[in-house]
mmCIF file of C-alpha atoms in Angstrom:
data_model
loop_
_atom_site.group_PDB
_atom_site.id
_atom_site.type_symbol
_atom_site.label_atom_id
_atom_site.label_comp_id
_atom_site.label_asym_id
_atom_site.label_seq_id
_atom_site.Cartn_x
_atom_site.Cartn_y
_atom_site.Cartn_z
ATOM 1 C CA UNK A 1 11.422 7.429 -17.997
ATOM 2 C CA UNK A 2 11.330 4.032 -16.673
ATOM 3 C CA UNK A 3 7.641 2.197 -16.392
ATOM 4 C CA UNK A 4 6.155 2.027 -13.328
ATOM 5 C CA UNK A 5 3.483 -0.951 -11.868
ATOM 6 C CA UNK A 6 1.435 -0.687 -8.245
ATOM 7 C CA UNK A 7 3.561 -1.784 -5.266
ATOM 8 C CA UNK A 8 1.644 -4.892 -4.538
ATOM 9 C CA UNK A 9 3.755 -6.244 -0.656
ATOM 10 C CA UNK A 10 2.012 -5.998 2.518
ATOM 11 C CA UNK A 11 4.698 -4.142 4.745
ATOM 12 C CA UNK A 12 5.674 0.095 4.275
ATOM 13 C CA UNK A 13 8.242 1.024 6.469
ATOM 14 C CA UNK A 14 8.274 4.796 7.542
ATOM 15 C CA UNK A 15 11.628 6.176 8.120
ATOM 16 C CA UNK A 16 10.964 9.395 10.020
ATOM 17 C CA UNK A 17 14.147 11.011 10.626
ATOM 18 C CA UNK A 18 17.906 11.001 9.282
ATOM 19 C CA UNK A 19 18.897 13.199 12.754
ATOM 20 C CA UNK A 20 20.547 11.615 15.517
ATOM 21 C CA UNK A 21 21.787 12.015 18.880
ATOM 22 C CA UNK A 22 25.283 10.042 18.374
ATOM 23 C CA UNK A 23 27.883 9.850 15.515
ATOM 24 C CA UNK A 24 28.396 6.371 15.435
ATOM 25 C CA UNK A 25 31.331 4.904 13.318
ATOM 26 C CA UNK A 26 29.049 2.254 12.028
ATOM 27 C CA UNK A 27 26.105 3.897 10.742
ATOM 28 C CA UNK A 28 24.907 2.623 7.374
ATOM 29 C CA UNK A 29 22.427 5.690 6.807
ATOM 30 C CA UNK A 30 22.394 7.274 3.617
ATOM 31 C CA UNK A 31 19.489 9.464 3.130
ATOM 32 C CA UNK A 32 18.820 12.762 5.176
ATOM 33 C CA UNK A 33 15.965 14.473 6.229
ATOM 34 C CA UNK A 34 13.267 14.626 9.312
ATOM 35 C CA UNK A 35 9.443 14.325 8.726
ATOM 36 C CA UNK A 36 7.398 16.797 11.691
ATOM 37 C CA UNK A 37 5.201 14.825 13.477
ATOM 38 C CA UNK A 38 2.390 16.058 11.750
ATOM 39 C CA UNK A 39 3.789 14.777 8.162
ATOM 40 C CA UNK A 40 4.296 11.074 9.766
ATOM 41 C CA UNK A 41 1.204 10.987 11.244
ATOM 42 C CA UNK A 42 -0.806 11.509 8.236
ATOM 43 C CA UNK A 43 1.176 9.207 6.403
ATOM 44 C CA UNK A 44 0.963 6.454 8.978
ATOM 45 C CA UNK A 45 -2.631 6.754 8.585
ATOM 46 C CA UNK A 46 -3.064 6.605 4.679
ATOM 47 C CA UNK A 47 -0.451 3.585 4.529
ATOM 48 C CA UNK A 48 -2.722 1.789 7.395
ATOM 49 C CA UNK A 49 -5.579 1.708 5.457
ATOM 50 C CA UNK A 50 -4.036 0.504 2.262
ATOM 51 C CA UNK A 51 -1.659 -2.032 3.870
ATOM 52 C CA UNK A 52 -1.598 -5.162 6.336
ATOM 53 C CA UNK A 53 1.452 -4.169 7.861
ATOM 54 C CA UNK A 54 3.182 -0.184 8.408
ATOM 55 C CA UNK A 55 5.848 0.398 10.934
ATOM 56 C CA UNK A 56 7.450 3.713 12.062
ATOM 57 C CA UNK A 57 11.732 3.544 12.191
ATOM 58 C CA UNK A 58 14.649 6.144 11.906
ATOM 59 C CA UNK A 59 18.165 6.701 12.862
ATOM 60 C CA UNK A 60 17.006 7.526 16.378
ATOM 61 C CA UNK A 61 13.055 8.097 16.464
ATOM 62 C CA UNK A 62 13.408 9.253 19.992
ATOM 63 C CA UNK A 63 15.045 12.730 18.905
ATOM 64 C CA UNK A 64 11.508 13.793 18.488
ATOM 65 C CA UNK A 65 8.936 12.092 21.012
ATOM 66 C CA UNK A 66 6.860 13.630 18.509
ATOM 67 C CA UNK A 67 6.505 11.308 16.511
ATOM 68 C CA UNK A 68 5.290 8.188 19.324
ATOM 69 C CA UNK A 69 1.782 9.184 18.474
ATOM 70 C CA UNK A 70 2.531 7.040 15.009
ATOM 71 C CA UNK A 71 3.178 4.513 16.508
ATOM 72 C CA UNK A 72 0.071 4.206 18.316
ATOM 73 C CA UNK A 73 -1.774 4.711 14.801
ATOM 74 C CA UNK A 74 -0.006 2.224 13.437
ATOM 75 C CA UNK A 75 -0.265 -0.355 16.395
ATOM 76 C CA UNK A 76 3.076 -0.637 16.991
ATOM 77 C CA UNK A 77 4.280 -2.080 20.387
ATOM 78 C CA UNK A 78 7.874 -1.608 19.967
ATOM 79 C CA UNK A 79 10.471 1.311 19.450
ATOM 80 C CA UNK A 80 14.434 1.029 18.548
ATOM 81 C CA UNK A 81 16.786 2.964 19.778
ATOM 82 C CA UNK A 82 20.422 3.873 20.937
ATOM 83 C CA UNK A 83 19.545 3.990 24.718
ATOM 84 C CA UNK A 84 21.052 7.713 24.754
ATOM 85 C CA UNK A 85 17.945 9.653 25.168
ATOM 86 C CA UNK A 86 16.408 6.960 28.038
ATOM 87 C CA UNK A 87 19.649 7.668 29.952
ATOM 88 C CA UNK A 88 19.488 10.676 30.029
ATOM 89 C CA UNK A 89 15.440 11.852 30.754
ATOM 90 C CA UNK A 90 14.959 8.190 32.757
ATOM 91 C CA UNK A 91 11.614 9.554 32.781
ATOM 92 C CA UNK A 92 10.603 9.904 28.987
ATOM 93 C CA UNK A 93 10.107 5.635 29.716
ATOM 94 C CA UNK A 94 6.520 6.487 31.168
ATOM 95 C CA UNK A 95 5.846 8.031 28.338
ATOM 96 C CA UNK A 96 6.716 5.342 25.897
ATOM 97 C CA UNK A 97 4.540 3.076 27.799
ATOM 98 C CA UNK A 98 1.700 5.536 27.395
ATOM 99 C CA UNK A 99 2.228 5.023 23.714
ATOM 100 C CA UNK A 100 1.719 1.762 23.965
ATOM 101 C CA UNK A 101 5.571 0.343 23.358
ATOM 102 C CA UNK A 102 5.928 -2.624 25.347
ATOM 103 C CA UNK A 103 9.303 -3.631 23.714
ATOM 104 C CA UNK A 104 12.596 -1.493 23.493
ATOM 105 C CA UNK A 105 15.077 -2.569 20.869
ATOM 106 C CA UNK A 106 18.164 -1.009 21.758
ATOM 107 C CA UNK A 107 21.744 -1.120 20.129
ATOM 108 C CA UNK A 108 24.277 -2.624 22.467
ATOM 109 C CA UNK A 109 27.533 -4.049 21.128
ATOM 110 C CA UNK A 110 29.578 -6.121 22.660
ATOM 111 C CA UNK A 111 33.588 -5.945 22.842
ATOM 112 C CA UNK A 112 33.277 -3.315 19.999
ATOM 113 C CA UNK A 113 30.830 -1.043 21.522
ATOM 114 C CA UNK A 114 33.013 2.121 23.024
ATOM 115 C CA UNK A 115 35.019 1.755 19.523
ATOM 116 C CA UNK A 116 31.747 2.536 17.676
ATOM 117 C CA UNK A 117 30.261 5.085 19.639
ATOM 118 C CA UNK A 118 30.266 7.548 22.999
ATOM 119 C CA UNK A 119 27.803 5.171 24.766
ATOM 120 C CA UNK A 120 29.817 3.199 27.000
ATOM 121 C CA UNK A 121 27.977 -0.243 27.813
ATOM 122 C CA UNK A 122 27.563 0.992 31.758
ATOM 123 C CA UNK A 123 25.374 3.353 30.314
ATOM 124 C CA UNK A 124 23.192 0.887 28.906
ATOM 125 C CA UNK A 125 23.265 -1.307 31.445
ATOM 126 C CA UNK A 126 21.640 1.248 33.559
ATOM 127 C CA UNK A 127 19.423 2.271 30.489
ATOM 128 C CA UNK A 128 17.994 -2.296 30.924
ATOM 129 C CA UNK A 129 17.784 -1.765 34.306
ATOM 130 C CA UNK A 130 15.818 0.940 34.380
ATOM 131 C CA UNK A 131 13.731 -0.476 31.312
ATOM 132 C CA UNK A 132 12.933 -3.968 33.111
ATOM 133 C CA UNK A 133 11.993 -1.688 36.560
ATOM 134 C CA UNK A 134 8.912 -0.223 34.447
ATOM 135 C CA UNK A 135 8.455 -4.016 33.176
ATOM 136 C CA UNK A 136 8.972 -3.261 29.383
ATOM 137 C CA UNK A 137 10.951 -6.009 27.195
ATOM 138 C CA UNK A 138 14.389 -5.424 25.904
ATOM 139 C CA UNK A 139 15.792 -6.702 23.058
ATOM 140 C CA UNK A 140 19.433 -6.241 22.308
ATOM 141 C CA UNK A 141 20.805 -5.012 18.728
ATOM 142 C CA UNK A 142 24.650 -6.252 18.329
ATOM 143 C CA UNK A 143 26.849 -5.788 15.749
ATOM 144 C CA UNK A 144 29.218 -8.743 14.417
ATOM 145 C CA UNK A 145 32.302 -8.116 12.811
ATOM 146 C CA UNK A 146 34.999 -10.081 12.233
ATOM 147 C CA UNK A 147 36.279 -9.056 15.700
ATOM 148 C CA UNK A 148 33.613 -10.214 17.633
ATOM 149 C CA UNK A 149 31.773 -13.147 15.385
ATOM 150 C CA UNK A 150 33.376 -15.973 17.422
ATOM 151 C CA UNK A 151 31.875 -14.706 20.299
ATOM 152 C CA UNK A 152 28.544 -15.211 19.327
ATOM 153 C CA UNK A 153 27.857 -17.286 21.929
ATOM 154 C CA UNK A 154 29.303 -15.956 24.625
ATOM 155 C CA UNK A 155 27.315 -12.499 23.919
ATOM 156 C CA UNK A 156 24.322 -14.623 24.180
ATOM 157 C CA UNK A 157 24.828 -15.506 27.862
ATOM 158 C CA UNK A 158 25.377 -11.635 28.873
ATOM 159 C CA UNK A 159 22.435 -10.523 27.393
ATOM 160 C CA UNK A 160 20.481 -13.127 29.074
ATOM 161 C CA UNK A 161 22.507 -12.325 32.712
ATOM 162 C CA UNK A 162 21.982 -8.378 31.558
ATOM 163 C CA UNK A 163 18.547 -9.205 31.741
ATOM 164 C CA UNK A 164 17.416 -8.945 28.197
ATOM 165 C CA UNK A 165 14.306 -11.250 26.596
ATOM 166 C CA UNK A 166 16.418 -10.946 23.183
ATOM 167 C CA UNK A 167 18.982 -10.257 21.576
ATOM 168 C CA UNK A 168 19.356 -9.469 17.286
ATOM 169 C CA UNK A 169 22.363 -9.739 15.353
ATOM 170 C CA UNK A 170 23.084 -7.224 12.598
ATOM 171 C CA UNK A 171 25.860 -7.607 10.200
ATOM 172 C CA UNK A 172 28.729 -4.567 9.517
ATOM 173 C CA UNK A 173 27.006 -3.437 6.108
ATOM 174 C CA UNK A 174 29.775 -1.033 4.669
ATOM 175 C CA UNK A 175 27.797 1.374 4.022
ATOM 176 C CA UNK A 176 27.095 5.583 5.111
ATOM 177 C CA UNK A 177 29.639 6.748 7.628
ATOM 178 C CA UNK A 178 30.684 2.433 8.489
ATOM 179 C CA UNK A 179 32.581 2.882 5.132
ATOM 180 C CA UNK A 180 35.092 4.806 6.750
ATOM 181 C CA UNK A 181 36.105 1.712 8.951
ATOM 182 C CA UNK A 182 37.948 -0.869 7.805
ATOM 183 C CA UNK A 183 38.821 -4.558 7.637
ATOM 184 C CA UNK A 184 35.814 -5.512 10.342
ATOM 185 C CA UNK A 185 33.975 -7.352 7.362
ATOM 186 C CA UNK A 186 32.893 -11.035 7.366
ATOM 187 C CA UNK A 187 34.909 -14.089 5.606
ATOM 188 C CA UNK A 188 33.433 -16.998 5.453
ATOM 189 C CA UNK A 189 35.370 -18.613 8.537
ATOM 190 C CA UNK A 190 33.126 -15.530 10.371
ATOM 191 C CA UNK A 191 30.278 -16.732 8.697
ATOM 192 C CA UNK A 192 30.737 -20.163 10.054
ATOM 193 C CA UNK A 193 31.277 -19.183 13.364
ATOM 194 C CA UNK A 194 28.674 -16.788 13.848
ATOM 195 C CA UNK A 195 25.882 -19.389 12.313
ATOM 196 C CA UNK A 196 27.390 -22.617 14.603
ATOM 197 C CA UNK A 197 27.078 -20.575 17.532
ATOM 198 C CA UNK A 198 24.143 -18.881 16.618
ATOM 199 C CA UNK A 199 22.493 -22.077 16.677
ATOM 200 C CA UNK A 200 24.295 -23.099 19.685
ATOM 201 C CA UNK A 201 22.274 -20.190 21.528
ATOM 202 C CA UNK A 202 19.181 -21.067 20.265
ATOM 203 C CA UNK A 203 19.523 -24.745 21.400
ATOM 204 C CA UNK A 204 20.602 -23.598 24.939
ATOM 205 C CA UNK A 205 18.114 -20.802 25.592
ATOM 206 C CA UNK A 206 14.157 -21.218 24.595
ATOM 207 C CA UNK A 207 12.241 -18.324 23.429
ATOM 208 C CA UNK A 208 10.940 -17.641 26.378
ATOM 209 C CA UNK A 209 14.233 -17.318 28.147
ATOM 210 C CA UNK A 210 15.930 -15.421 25.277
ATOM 211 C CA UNK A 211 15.125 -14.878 21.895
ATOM 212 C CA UNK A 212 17.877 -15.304 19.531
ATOM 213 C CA UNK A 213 17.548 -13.438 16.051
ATOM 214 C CA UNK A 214 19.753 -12.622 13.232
ATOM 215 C CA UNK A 215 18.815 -10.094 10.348
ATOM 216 C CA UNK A 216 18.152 -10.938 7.016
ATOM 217 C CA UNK A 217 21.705 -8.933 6.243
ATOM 218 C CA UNK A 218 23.966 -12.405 6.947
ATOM 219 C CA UNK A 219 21.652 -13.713 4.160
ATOM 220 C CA UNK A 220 21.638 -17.703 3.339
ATOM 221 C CA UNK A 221 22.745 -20.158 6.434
ATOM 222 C CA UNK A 222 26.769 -21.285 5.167
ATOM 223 C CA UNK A 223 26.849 -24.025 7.643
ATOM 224 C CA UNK A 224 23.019 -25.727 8.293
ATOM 225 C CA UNK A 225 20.453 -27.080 5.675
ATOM 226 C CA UNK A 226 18.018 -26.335 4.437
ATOM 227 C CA UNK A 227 18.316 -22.649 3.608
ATOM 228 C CA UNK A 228 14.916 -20.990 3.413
ATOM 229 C CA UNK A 229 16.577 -17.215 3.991
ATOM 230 C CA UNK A 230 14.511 -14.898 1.204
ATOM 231 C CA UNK A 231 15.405 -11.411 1.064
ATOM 232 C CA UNK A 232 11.639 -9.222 1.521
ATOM 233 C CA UNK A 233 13.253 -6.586 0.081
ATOM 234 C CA UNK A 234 11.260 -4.670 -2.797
ATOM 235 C CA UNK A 235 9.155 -7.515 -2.843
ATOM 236 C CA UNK A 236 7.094 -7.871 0.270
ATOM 237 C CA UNK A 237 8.201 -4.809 2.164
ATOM 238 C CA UNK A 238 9.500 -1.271 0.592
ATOM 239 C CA UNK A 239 10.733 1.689 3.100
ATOM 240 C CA UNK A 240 9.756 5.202 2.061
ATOM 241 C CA UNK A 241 12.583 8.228 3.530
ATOM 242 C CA UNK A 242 11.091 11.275 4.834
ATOM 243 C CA UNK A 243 12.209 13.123 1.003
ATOM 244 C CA UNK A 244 9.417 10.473 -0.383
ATOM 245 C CA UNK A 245 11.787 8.219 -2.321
ATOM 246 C CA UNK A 246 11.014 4.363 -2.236
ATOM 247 C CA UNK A 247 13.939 1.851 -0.944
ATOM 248 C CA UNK A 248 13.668 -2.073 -0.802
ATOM 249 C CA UNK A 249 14.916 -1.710 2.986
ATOM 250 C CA UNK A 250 16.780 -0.126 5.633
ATOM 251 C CA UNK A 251 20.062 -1.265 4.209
ATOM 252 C CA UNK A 252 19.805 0.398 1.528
ATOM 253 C CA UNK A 253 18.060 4.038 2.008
ATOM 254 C CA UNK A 254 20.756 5.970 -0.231
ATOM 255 C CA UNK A 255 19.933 7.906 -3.185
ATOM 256 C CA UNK A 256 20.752 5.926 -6.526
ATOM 257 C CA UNK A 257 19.179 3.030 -4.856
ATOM 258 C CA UNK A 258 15.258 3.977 -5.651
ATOM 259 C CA UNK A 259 13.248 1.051 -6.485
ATOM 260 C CA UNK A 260 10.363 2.948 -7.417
ATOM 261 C CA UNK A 261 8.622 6.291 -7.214
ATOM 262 C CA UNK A 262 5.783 7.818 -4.916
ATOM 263 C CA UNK A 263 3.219 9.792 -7.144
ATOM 264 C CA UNK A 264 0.323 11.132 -4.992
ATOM 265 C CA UNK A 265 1.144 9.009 -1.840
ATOM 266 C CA UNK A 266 0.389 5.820 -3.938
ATOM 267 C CA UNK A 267 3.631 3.824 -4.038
ATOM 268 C CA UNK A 268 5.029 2.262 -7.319
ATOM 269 C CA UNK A 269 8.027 0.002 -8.269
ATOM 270 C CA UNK A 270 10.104 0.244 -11.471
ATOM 271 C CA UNK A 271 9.370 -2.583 -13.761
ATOM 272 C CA UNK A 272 12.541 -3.703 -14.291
ATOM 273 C CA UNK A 273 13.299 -3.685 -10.895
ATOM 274 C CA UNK A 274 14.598 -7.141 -9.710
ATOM 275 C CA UNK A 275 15.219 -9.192 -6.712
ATOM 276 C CA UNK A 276 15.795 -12.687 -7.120
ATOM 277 C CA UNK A 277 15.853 -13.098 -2.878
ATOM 278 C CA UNK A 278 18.215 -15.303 -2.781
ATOM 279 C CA UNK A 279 20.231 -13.233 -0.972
ATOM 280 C CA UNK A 280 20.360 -9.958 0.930
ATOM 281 C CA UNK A 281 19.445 -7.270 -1.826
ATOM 282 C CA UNK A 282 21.483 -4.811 0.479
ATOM 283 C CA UNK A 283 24.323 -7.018 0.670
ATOM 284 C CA UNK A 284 24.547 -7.351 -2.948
ATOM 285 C CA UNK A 285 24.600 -3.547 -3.649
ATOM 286 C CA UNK A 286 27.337 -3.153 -0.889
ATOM 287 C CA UNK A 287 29.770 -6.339 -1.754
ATOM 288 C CA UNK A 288 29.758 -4.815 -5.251
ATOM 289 C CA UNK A 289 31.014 -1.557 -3.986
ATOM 290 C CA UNK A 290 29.123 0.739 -6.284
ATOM 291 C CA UNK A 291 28.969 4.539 -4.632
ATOM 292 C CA UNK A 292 26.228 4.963 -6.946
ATOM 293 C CA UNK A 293 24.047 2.547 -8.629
ATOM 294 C CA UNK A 294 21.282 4.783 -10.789
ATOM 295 C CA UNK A 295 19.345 1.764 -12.357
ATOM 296 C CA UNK A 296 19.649 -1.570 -10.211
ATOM 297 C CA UNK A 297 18.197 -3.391 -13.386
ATOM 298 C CA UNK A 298 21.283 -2.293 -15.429
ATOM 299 C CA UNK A 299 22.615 -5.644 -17.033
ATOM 300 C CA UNK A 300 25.907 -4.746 -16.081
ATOM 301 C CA UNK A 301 25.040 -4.944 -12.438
ATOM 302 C CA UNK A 302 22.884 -7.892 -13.031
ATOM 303 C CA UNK A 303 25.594 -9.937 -14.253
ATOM 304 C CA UNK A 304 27.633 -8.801 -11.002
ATOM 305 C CA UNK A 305 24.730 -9.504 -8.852
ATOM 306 C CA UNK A 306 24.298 -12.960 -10.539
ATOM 307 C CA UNK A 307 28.580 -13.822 -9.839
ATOM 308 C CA UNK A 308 28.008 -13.111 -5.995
ATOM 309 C CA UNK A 309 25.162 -15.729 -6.001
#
């Protein structure tokens, strides 16, 4: 039995639901189950009080709008989402801004998108435009690949002439049903372009105009100085799946990943669990290519882990 010590970050991620209203090729979910409404509302009640910082998220939280009263508890203003559901009930949207969501995060990839999934980007385009009619923010989720990272730029200037405030980058992590694809993953020449260009945006556009982010998945910055990318994961932030099992983030929600336990609600790391954050925790368990990794801490994997940084 491995030792256990209090979970001591300031951020518990919910993940309500492993159901979803697409199949898409990409996916990186591995765990499976759906909390009832009830279940995440009493849990987003008893993780507010014990921590600065709880947020609801899911493979598609809209397949239940169940579970938008958490969100209220927990005071958040924003929802993600694949646009699917808002396309098709246009009006559900007054209802998400009776829950207090102000900001709609919603996956849109560009020049890869119809590949991935049955949600053509006319669809979404209608989904913004309806969205910005009822004056709520939307931020764009994209993709990069290796087919697409040059574009960077580029995908910049249609979201801001689709009328987005933002726009996020994700990286391809091969992981859940996005292991099926193949040779879409970064090299470094990706790497390069996506972080010139990146930068490019941000120079271009201000924050008020259009937000440029990337996620913590593209880890370290391989072209500008200084670097001051730390991975949160298992250190400052832990996600919890709706079978109770405690993940350092989103990435990496797939049994034999656990880095810790929940015994009467309370959460709890492993001891000799360790994240350097130096790089994306995620990344590191998916460039080693382990189906199943039962003890992160074994040395074997630690002497991997240390080779990739």
């Amino acid at each position: 039995m491995r030792e256990l010590k209090k979970y001591e970050g300031n951020r518990v991620i919910l993940m309500a639901c492993s159901k979803c209203n697409v199949a898409c090729k990409h996916c990186y979910i591995g765990y499976t189950g759906n909390r009832t409404p009830e279940e995440l509302e009493e849990l987003a009640k008893f993780y507010s009080e014990r921590y600065k910082i709880v947020r609801i998220d899911g493979a598609e939280p809209l397949v239940d709008l169940g579970y938008l009263s958490s969100y209220k508890i927990v005071g958040q203003d924003w929802i993600m989402t694949n646009g699917l559901r808002i396309f098709k009930e246009p009006e559900i949207i007054d209802l998400l801004k009776s829950s207090g969501i102000k900001t709609v995060f919603m996956s849109y990839h560009f020049g890869i998108q119809d590949s991935l999934n049955g949600i053509t980007n006319e669809m979404l385009n209608e989904v913004i435009r309806k969205l910005k009619e009822k004056d709520l923010r939307v931020v764009l989720m994209t993709t990069i690949t290796n087919k697409n990272a040059k574009d960077t730029f580029n995908i910049c200037d249609t979201a801001y002439e689709l009328g987005a405030s933002g726009i996020e980058f994700n990286k391809i992590f091969i992981q859940g049903r996005a292991k099926n694809l193949t040779d879409i993953g970064l090299n470094l020449v990706d790497y390069n372009d996506f972080f010139s260009q990146i930068k490019k945006a941000r120079e271009k556009y201000n924050i008020n105009e259009l937000e440029v982010r990337r996620s913590g998945t593209f880890g370290v910055d391989t072209v500008y100085e200084p670097n001051r990318f730390q991975c949160s994961a298992g250190v400052k932030k832990v996600c919890i799946t709706p079978d109770n099992k405690v993940y350092g983030c989103t990435c990496i929600c797939k049994p034999g990943y656990e880095v810790g336990e929940i015994i009467d609600k309370e959460i709890y790391l492993y001891k000799d669990f360790y994240n350097d954050r130096s790089w994306c925790l995620g990344d590191k368990m998916g460039e080693l290519g382990i189906d199943n990794i039962q003890e992160l801490n074994n040395p074997n994997i630690k002497k991997l882990i240390k080779k990739i940084n």
